[in-house]
PDB file of C-alpha atoms in Angstrom:
ATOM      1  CA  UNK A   1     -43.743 -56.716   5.780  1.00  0.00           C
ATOM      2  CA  UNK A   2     -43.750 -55.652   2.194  1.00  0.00           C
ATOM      3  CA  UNK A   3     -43.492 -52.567   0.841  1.00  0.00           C
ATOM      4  CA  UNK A   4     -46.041 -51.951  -1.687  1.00  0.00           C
ATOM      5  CA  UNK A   5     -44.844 -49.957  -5.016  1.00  0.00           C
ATOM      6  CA  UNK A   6     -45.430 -46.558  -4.101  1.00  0.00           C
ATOM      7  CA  UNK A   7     -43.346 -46.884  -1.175  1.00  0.00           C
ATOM      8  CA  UNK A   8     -40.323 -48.589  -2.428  1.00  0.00           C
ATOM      9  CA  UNK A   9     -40.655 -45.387  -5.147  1.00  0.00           C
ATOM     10  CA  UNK A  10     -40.752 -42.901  -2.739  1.00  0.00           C
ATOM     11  CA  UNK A  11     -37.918 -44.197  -0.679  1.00  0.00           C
ATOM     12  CA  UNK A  12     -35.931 -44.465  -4.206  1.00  0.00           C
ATOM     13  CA  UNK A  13     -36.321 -40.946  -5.263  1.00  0.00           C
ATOM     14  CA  UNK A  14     -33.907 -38.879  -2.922  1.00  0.00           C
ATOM     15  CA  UNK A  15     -31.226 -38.943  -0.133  1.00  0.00           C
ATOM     16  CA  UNK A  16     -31.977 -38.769   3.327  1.00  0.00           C
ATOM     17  CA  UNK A  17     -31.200 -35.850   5.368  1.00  0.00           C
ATOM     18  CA  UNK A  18     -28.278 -37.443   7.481  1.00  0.00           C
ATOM     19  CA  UNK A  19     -27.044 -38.698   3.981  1.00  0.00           C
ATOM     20  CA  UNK A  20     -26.833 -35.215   2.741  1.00  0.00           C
ATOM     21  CA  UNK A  21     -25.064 -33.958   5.966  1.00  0.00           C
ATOM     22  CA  UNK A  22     -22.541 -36.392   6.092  1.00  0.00           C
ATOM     23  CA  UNK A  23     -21.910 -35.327   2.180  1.00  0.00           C
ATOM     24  CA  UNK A  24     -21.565 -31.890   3.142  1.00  0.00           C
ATOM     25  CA  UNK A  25     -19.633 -32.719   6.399  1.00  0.00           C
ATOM     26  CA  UNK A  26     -17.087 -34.631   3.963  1.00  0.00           C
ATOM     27  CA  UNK A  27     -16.528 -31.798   1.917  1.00  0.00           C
ATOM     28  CA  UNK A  28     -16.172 -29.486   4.246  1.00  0.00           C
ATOM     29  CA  UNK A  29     -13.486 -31.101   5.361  1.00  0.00           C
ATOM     30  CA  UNK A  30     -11.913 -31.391   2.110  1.00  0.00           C
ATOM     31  CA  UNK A  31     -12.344 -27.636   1.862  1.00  0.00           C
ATOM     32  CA  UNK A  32     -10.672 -26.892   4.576  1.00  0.00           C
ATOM     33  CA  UNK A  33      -7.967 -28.745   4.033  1.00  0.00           C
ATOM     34  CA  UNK A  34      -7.137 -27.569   0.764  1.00  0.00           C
ATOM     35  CA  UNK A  35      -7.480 -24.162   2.181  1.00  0.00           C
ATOM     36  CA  UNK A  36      -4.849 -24.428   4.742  1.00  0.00           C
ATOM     37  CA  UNK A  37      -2.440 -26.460   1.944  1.00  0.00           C
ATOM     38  CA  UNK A  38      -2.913 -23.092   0.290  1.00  0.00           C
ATOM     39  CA  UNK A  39      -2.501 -21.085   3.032  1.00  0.00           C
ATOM     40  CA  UNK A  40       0.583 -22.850   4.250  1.00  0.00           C
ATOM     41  CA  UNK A  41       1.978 -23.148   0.594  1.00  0.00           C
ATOM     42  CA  UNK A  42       1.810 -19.370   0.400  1.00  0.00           C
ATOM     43  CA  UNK A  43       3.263 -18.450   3.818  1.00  0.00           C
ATOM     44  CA  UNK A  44       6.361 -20.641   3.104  1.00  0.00           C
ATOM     45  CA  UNK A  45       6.608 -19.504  -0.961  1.00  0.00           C
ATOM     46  CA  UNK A  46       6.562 -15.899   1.097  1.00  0.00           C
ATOM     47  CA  UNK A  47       9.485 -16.643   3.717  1.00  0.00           C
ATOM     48  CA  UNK A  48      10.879 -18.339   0.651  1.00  0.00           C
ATOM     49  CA  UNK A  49      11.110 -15.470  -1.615  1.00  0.00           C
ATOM     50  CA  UNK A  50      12.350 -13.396   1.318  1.00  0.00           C
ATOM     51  CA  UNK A  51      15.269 -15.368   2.222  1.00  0.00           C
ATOM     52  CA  UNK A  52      16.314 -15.185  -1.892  1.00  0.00           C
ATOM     53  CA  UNK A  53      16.115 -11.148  -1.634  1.00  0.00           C
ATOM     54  CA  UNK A  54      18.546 -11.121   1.485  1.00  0.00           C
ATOM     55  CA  UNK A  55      20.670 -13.469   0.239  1.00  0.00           C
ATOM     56  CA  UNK A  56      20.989 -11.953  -3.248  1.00  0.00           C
ATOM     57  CA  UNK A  57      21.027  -8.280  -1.418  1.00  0.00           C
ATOM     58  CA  UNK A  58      23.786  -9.645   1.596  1.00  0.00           C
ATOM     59  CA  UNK A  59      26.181 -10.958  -1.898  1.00  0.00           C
ATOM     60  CA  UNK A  60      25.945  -8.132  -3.661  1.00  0.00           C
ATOM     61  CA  UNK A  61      26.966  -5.637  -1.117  1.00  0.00           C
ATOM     62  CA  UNK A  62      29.864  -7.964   0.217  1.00  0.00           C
ATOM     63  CA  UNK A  63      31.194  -8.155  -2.965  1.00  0.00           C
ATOM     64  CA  UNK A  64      30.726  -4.179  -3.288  1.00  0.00           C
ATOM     65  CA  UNK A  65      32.817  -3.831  -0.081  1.00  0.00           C
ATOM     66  CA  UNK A  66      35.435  -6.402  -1.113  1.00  0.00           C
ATOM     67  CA  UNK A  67      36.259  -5.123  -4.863  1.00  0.00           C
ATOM     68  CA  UNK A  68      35.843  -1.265  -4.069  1.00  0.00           C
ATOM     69  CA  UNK A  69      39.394   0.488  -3.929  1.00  0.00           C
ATOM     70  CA  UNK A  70      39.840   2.318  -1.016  1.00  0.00           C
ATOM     71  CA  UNK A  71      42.286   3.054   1.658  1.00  0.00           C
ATOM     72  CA  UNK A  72      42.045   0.973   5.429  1.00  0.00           C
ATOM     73  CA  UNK A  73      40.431   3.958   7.019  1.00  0.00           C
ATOM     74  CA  UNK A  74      37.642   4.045   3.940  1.00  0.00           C
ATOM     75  CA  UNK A  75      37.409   0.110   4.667  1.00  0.00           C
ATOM     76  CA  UNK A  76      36.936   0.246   7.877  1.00  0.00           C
ATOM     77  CA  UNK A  77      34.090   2.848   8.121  1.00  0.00           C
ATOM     78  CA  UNK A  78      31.129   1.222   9.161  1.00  0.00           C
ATOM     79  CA  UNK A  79      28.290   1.963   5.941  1.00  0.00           C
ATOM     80  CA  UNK A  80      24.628   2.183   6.024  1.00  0.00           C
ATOM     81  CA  UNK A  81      22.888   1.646   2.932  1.00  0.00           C
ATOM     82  CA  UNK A  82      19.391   1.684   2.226  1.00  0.00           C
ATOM     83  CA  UNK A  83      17.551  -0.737   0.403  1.00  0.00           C
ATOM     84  CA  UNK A  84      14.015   0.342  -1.283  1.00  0.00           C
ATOM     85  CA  UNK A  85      12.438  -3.099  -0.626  1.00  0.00           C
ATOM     86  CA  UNK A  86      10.836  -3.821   2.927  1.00  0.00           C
ATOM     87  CA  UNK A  87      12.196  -0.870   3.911  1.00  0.00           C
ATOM     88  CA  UNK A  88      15.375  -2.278   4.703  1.00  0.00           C
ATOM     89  CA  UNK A  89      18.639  -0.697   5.704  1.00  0.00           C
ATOM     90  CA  UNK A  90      21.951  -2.776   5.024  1.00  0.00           C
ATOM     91  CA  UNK A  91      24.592  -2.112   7.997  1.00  0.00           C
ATOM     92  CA  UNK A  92      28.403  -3.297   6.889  1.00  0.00           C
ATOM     93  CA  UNK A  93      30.564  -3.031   9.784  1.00  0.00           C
ATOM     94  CA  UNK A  94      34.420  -4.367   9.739  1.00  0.00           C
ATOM     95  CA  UNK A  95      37.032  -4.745  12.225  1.00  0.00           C
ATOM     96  CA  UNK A  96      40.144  -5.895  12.968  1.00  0.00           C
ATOM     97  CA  UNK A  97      40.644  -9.519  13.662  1.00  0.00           C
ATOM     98  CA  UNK A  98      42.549 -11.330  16.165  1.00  0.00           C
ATOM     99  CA  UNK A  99      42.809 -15.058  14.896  1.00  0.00           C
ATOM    100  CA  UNK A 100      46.187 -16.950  15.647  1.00  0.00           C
ATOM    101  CA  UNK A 101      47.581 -19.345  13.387  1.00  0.00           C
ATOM    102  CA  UNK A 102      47.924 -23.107  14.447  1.00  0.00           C
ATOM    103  CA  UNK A 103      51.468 -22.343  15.566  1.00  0.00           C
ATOM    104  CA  UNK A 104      50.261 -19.030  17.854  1.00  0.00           C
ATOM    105  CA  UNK A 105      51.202 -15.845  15.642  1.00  0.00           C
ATOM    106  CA  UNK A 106      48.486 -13.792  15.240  1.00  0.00           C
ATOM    107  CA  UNK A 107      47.212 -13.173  11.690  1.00  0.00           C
ATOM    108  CA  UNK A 108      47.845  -9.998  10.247  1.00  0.00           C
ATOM    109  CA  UNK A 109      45.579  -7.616   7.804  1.00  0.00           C
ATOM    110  CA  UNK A 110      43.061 -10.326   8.949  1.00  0.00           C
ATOM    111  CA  UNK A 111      39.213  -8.420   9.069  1.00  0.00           C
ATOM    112  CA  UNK A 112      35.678  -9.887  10.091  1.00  0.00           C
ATOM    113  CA  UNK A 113      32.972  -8.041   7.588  1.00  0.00           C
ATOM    114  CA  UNK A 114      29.737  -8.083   8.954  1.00  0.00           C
ATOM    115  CA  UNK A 115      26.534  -7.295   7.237  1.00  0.00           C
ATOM    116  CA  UNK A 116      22.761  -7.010   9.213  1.00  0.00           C
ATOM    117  CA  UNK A 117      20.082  -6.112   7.120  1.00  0.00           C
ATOM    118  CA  UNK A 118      17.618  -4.878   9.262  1.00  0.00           C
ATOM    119  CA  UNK A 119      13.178  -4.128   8.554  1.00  0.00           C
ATOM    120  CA  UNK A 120      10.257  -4.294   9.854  1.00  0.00           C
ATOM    121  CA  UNK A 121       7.495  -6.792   8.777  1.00  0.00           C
ATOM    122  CA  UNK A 122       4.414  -6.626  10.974  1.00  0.00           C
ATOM    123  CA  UNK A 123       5.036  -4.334  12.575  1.00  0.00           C
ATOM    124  CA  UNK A 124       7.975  -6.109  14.161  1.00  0.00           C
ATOM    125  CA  UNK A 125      11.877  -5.927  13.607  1.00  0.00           C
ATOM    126  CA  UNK A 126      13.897  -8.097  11.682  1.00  0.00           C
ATOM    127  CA  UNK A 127      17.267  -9.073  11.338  1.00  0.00           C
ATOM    128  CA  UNK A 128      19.441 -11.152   9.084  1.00  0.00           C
ATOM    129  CA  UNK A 129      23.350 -10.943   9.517  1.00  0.00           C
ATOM    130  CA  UNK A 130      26.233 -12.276   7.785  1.00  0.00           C
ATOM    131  CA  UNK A 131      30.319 -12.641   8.732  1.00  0.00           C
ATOM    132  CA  UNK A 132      32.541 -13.224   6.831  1.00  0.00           C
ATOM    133  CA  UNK A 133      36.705 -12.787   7.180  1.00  0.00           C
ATOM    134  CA  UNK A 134      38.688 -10.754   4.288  1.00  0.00           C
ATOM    135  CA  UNK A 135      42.103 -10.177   3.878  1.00  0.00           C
ATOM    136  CA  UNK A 136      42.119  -6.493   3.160  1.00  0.00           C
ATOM    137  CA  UNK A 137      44.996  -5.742   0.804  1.00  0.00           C
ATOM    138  CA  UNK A 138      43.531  -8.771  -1.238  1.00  0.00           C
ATOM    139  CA  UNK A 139      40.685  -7.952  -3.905  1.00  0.00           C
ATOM    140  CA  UNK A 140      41.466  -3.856  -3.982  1.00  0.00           C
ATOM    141  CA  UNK A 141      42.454  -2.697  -6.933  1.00  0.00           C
TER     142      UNK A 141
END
C-alpha cells in the first residue's frame, strides 16, 4: 500500500513517543552516572584530604616530642593536645620498652611513642594511631 504525500509528511515531521522515551531513558542514565562519579569522586577527595591532615598533624607532634629537651620523667608524661580542626584531641603516650637484641640482652633507654588522634565525624568516633620506637637520650638537646 502506498502512502500518499501527506502521510509520508506527517510521519516525517516528529519522533514518536517511545522514541522520545528511550532518549530520555538514555540520558537519564547518563545523569545518573555522572552524578554518582561525582559523588564518589568527592567522598574519596574527602577521606583523602583527611588522611593528609592526620598525617601532617601525627609528624609534627612526633617530631615535637622527639626534639623537645626535657628530663625522662617530662618524656614520659603522657600529653593531650588539642587540635582546632575536627575537633580533634592528639594523645602522645610513651613507655618503656622491652625489646631484646638478636643475642637476648634487653635494649636499654629503648621507648615505644604512641600517638591516637581521636574526633568525631558523624556523629561517630574516630581514631588514627601511630608507634613508633625512640631512643630517648638521642635527639634532646
Amino acid at each position: 500500500m502506498k502512502l500518499n504525500q501527506q502521510q509520508r509528511d506527517s510521519k516525517a515531521r516528529g519522533f514518536m513517543l517511545l522514541e522520545v522515551l528511550l532518549a530520555m531513558m538514555v540520558f537519564g542514565i547518563a545523569a545518573a552516572g555522572i552524578t554518582l562519579a561525582l559523588n564518589t569522586t568527592q567522598r574519596i577527595s574527602y577521606q583523602l584530604d583527611r588522611q593528609r591532615w592526620l598525617t601532617q598533624h601525627q609528624e609534627q607532634i612526633l617530631k615535637s616530642v622527639l626534639t623537645t629537651p626535657a628530663t625522662l620523667d617530662e618524656f614520659l608524661e603522657e600529653k593531650v593536645i588539642t587540635l582546632d580542626e575536627f575537633s580533634a584531641e592528639a594523645i602522645v603516650t610513651i613507655t618503656e620498652s622491652e625489646i631484646e637484641s638478636s643475642n637476648g640482652t634487653l635494649l636499654t633507654n629503648l621507648y615505644q611513642v604512641k600517638i591516637l588522634i581521636v574526633w568525631y565525624e558523624d556523629n561517630e568516633k574516630k581514631e588514627s594511631i601511630i608507634t613508633t620506637l625512640h631512643h630517648f637520650p638521642l635527639y634532646q638537646y
